[in-house]
PDB file of C-alpha atoms in Angstrom:
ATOM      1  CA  UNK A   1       3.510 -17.753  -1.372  1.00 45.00           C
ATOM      2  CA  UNK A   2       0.837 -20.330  -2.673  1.00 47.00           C
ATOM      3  CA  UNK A   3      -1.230 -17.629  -4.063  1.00 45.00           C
ATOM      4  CA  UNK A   4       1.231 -15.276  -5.040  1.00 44.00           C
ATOM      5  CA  UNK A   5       2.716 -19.051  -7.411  1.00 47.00           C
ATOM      6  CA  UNK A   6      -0.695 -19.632  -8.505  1.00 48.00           C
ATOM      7  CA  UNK A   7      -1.350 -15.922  -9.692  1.00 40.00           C
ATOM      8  CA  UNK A   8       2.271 -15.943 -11.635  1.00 37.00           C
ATOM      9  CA  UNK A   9       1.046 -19.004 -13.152  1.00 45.00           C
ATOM     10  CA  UNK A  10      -1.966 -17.262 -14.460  1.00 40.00           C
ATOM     11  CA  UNK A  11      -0.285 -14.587 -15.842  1.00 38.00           C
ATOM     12  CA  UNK A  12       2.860 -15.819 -17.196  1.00 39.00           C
ATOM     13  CA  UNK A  13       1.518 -16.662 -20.613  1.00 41.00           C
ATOM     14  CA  UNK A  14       0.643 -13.010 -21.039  1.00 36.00           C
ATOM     15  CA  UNK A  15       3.869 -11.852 -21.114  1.00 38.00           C
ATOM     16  CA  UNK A  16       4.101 -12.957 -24.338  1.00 35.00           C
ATOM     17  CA  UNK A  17       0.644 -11.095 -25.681  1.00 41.00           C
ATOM     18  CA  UNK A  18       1.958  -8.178 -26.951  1.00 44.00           C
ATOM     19  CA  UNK A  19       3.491  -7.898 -30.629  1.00 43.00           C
ATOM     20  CA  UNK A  20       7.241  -7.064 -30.527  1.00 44.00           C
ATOM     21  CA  UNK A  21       8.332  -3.707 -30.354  1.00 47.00           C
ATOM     22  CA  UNK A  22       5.033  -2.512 -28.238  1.00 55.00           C
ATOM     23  CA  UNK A  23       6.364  -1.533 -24.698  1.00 70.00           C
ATOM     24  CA  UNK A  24       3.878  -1.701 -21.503  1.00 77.00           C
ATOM     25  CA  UNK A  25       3.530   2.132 -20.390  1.00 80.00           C
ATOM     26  CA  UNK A  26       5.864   2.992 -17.905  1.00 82.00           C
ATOM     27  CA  UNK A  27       2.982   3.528 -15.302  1.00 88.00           C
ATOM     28  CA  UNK A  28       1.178   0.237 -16.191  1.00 92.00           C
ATOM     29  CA  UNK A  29      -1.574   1.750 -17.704  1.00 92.00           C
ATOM     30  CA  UNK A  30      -2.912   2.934 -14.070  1.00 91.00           C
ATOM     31  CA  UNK A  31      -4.737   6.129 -13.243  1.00 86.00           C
ATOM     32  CA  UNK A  32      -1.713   8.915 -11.800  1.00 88.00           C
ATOM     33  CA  UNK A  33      -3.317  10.980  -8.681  1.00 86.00           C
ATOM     34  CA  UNK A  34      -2.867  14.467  -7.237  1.00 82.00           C
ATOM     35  CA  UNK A  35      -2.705  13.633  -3.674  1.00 84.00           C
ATOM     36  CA  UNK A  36       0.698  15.607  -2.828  1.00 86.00           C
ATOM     37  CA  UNK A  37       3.469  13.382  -0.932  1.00 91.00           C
ATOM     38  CA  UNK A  38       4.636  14.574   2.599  1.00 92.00           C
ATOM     39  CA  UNK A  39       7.175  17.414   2.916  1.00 90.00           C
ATOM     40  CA  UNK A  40       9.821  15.485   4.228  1.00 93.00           C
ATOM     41  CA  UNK A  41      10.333  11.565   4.465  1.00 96.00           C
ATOM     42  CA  UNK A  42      10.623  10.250   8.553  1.00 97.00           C
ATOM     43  CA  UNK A  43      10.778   6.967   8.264  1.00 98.00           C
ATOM     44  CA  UNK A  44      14.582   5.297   7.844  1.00 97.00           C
ATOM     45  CA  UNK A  45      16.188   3.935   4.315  1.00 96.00           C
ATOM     46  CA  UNK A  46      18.485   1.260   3.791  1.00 96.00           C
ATOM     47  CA  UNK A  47      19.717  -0.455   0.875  1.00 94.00           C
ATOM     48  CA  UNK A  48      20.731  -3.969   0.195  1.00 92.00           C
ATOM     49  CA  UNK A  49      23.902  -3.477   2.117  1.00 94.00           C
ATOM     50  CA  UNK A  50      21.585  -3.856   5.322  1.00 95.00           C
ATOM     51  CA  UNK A  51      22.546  -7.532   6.687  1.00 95.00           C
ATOM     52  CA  UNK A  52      20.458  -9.762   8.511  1.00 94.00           C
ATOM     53  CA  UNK A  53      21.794  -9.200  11.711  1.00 96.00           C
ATOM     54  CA  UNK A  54      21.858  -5.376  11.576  1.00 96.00           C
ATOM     55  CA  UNK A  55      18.146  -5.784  10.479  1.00 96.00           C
ATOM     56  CA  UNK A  56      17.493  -7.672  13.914  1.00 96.00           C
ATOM     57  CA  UNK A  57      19.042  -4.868  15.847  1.00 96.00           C
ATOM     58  CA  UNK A  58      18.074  -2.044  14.628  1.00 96.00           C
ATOM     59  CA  UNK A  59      14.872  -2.706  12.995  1.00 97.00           C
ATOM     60  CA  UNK A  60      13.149  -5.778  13.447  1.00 96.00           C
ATOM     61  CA  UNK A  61      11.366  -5.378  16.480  1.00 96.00           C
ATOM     62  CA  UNK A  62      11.382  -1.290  16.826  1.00 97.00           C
ATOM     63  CA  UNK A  63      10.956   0.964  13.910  1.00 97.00           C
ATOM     64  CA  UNK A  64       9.956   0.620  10.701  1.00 98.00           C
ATOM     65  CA  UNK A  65      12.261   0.623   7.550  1.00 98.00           C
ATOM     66  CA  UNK A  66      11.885   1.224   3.744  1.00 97.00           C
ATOM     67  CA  UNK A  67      14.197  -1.337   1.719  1.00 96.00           C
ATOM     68  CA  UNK A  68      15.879  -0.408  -1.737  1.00 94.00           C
ATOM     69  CA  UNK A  69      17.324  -2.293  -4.213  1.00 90.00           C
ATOM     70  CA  UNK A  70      16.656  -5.596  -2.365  1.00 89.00           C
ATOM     71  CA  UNK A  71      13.991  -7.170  -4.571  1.00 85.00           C
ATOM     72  CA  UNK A  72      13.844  -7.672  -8.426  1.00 88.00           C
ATOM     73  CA  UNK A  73      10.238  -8.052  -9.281  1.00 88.00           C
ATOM     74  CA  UNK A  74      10.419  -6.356 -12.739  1.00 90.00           C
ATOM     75  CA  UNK A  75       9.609  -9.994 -14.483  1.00 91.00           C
ATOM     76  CA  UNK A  76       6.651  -9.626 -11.990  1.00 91.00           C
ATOM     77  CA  UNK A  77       5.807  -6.021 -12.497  1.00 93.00           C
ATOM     78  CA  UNK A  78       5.414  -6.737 -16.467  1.00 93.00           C
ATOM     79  CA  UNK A  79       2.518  -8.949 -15.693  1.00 94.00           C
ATOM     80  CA  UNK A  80       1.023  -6.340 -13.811  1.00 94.00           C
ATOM     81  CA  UNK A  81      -0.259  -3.765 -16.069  1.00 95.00           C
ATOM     82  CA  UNK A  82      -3.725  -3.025 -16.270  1.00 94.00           C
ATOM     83  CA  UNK A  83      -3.894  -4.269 -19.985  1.00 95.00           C
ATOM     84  CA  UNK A  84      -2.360  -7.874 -18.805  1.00 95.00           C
ATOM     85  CA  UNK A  85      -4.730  -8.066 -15.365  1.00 95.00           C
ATOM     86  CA  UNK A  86      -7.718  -7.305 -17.120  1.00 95.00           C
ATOM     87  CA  UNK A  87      -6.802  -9.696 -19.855  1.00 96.00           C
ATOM     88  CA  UNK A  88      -5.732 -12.691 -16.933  1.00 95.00           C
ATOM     89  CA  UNK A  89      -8.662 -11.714 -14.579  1.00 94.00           C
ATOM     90  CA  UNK A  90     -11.072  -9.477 -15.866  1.00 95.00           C
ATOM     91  CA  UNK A  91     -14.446 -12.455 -15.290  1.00 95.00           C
ATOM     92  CA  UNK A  92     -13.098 -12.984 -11.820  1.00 95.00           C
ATOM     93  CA  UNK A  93     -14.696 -11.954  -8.983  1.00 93.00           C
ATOM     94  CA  UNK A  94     -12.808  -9.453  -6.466  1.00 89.00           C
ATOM     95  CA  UNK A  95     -14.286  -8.594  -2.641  1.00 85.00           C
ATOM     96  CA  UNK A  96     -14.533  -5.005  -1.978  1.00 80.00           C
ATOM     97  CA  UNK A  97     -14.297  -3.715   1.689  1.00 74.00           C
ATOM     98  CA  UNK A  98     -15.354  -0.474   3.006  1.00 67.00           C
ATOM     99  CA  UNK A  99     -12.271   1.834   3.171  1.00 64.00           C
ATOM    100  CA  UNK A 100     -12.299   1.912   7.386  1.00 62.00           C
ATOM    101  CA  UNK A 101     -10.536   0.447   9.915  1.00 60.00           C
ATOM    102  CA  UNK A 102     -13.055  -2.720  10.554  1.00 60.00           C
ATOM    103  CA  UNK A 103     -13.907  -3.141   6.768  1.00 57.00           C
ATOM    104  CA  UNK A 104     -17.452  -5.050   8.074  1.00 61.00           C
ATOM    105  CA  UNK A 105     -19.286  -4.152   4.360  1.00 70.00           C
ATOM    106  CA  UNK A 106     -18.109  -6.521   1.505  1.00 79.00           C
ATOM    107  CA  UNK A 107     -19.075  -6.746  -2.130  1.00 84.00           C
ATOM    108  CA  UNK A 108     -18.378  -8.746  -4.166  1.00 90.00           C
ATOM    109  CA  UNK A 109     -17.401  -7.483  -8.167  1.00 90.00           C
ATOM    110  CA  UNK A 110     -16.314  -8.725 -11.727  1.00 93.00           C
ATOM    111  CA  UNK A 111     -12.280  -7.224 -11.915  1.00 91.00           C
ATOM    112  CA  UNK A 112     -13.433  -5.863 -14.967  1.00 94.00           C
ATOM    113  CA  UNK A 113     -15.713  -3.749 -13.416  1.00 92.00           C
ATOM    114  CA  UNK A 114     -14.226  -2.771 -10.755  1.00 89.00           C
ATOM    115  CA  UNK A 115     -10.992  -1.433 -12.704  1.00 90.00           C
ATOM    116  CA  UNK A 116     -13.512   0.310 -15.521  1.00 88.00           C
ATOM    117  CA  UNK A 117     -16.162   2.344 -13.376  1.00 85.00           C
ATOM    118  CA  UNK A 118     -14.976   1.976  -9.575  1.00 80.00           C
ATOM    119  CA  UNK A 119     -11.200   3.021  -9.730  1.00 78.00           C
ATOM    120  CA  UNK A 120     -11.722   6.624  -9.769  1.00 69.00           C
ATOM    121  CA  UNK A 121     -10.055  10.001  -7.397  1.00 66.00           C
ATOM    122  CA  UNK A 122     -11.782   9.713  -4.456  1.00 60.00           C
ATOM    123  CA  UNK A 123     -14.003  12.476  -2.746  1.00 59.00           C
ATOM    124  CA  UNK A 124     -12.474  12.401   0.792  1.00 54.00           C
ATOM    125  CA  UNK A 125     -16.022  12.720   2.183  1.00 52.00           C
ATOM    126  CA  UNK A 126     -16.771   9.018   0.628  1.00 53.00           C
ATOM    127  CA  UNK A 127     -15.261   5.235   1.245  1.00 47.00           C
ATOM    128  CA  UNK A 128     -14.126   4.388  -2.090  1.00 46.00           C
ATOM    129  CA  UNK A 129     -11.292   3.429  -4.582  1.00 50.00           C
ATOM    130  CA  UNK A 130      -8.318   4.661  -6.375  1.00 65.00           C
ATOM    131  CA  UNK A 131      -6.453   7.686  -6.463  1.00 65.00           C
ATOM    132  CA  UNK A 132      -6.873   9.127  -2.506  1.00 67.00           C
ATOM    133  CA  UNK A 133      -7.862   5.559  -1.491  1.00 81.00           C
ATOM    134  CA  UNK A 134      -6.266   3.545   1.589  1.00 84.00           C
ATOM    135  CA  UNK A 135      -6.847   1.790   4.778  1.00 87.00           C
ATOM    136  CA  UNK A 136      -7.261   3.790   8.405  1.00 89.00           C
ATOM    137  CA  UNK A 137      -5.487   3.365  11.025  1.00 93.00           C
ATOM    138  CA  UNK A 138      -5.199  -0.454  12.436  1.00 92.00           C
ATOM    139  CA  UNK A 139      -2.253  -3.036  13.392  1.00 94.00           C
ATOM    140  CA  UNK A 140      -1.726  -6.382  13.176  1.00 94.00           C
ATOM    141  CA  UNK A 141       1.390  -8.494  12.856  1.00 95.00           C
ATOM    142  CA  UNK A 142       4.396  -7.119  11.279  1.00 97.00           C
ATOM    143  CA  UNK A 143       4.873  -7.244   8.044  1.00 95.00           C
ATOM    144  CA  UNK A 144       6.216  -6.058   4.577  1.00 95.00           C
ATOM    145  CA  UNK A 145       4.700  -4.320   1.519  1.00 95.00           C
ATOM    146  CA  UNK A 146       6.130  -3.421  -1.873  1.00 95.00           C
ATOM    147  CA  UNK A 147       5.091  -1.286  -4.518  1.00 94.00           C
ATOM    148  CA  UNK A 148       4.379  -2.619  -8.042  1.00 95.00           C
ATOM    149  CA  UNK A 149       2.840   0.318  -9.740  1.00 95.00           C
ATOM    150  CA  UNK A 150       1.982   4.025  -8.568  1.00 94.00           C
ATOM    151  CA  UNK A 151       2.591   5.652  -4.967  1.00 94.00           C
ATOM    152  CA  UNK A 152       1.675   4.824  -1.637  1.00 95.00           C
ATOM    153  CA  UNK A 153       2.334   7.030   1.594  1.00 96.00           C
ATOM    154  CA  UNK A 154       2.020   5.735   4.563  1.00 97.00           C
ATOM    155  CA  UNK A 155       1.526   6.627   8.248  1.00 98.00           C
ATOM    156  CA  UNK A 156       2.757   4.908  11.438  1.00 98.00           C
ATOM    157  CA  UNK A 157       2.948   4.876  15.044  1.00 98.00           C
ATOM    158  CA  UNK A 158       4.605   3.171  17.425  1.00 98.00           C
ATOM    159  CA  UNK A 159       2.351   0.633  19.582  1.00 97.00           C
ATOM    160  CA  UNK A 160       2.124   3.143  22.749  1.00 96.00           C
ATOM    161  CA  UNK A 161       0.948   6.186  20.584  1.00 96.00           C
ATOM    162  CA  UNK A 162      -2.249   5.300  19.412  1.00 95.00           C
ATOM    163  CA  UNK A 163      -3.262   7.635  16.957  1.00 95.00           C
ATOM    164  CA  UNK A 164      -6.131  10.113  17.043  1.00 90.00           C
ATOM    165  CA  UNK A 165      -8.799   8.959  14.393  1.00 89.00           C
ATOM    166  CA  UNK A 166     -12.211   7.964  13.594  1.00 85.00           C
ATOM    167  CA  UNK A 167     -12.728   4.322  12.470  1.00 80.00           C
ATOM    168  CA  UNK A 168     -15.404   5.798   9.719  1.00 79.00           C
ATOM    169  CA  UNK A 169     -13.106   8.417   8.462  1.00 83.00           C
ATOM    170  CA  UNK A 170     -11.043   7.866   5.455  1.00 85.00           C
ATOM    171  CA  UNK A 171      -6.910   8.249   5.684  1.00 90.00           C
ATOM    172  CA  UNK A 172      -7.825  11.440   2.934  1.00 90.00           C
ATOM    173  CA  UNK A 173     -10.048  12.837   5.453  1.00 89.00           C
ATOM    174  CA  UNK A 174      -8.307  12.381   8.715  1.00 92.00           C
ATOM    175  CA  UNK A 175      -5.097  13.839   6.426  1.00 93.00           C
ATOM    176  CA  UNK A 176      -7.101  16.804   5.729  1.00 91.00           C
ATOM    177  CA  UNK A 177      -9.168  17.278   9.142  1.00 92.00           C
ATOM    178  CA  UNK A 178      -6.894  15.623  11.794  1.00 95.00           C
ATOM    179  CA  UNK A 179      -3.546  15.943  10.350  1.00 95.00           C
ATOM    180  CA  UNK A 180      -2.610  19.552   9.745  1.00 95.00           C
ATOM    181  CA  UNK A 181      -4.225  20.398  13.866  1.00 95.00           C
ATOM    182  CA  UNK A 182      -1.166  18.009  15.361  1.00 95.00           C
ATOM    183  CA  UNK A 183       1.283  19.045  17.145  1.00 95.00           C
ATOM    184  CA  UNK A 184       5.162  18.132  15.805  1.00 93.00           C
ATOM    185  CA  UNK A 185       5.490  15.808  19.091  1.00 94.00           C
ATOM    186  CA  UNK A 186       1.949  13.724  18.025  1.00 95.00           C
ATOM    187  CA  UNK A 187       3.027  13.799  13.859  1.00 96.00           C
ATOM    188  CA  UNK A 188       3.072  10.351  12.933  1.00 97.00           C
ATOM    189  CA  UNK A 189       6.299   8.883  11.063  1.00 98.00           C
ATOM    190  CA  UNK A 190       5.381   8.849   7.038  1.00 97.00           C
ATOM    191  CA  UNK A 191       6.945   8.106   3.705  1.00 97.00           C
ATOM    192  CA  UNK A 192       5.556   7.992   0.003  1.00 97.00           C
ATOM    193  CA  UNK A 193       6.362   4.211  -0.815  1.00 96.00           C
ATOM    194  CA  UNK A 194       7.538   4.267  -5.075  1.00 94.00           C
ATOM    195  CA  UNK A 195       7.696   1.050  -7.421  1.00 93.00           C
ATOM    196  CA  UNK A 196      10.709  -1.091  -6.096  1.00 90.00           C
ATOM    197  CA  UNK A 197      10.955   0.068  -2.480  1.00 95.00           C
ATOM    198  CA  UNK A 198       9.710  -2.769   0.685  1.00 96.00           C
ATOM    199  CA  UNK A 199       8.496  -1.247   3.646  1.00 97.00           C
ATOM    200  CA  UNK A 200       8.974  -3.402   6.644  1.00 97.00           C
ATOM    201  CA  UNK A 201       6.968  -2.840   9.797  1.00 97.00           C
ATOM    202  CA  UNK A 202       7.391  -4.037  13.088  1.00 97.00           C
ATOM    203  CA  UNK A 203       4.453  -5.799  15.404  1.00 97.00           C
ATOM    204  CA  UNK A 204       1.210  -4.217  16.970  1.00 97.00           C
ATOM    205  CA  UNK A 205       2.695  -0.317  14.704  1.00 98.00           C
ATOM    206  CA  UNK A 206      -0.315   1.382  13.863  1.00 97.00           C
ATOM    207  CA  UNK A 207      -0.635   2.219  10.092  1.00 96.00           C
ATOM    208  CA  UNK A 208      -2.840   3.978   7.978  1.00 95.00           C
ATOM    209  CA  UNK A 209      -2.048   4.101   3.828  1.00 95.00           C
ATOM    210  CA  UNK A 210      -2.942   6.671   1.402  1.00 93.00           C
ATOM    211  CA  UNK A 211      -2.788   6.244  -2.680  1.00 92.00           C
ATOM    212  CA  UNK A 212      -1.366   9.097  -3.997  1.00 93.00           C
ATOM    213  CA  UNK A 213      -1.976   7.396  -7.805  1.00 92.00           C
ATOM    214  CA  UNK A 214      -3.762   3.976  -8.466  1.00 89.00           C
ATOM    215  CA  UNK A 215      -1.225   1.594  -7.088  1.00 89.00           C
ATOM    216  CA  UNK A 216      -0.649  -2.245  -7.148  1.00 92.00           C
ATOM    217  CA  UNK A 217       1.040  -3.667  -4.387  1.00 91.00           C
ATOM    218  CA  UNK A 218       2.086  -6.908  -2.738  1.00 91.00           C
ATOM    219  CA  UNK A 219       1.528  -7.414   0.815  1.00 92.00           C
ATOM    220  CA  UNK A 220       3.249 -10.111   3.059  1.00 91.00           C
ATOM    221  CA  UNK A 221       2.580 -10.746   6.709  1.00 91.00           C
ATOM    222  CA  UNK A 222       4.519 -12.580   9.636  1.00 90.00           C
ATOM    223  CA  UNK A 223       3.416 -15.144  12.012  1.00 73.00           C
TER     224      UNK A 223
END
């Protein structure tokens, strides 16, 4: 929450930059993908009608849940376009990880450049950024993540199914490889996460994203 103050700071006296009556684009200015979304949705929705104590029964410590309708971070969304992020942090540096599950290679990169010549569709045969981008299988605590701009789609499986994968092999690869060979019973659950929803996840759930556009996200995980 330190951070996430500290960043708003930064940024709030942007949201006065533009001149009146120029709108942010809709997407935020980021790169839209081609990366097609799963046939069907698996994974549970609830709205803000979900209380705290249904949340602990049902959800909290067994299967993941996509929340609607519970946050309002459109003051927060405003600030991050790609006009308003380049303008708050494009001289700042930014650590790059290899896109597999142990991320071991880091680089270090102006913002700048890394939004002007590395966010690009990426060839599934590659580690890399943007569009087709995401994190391999792993788990840690549970957690939440929400979607600021573009789509996410994730994968998940409960602690005793570990998941058939390579820890060098992008989630685009394994999706195109591994994916379409599995059987209905070994078919992880997934869902395309869209500006506004929270996904929730309980401990030790394996996970694996996918960026089906350029996507800005927020991240928060428990204890």
């Amino acid at each position: 929450m330190a951070a996430a103050r500290r960043m708003l700071s930064l940024l709030l006296p942007l949201a006065w930059a533009r001149p009146a009556g120029c709108a942010d684009p809709p997407d935020g200015g980021w790169l839209a993908g081609s990366v097609p979304e799963e046939e069907r949705c698996t994974v549970e929705r609830a709205d803000a009608s979900l209380t705290y104590s249904l949340f602990l029964q049902r959800f909290a410590f067994s299967r993941p849940v996509i929340l609607r309708g519970v946050t309002d971070n459109s003051a927060f969304r405003a600030l991050c376009t790609r006009e308003k992020l380049l303008a708050a942090f494009g001289t700042r540096s930014v650590r790059l990880s290899t896109a597999n599950t142990y991320s071991y290679r880091k680089v270090d990169v102006p913002f700048q450049e890394y939004v002007e010549q590395l966010l690009a569709p990426q060839d599934p045969a590659r580690l890399g950024s943007g569009s087709g981008s995401g994190v391999p299988f792993h788990w840690h605590g549970p957690g939440y993540s929400e979607v600021i701009f573009g789509r996410k789609r994730w994968f998940l499986y409960p602690p005793d199914m570990t998941p058939h994968f390579h820890p060098n092999e992008t989630t685009l690869a394994w999706l195109h490889h591994t994916y379409p060979a599995l059987p209905p019973a070994q078919r992880p659950l997934e869902c395309t996460l869209r500006p506004g929803e929270v996904l929730y996840f309980p401990d030790r759930w394996w996970h694996a994203t996918l960026n089906l556009d350029t996507s800005v996200f927020i991240s928060t995980f428990l204890g």
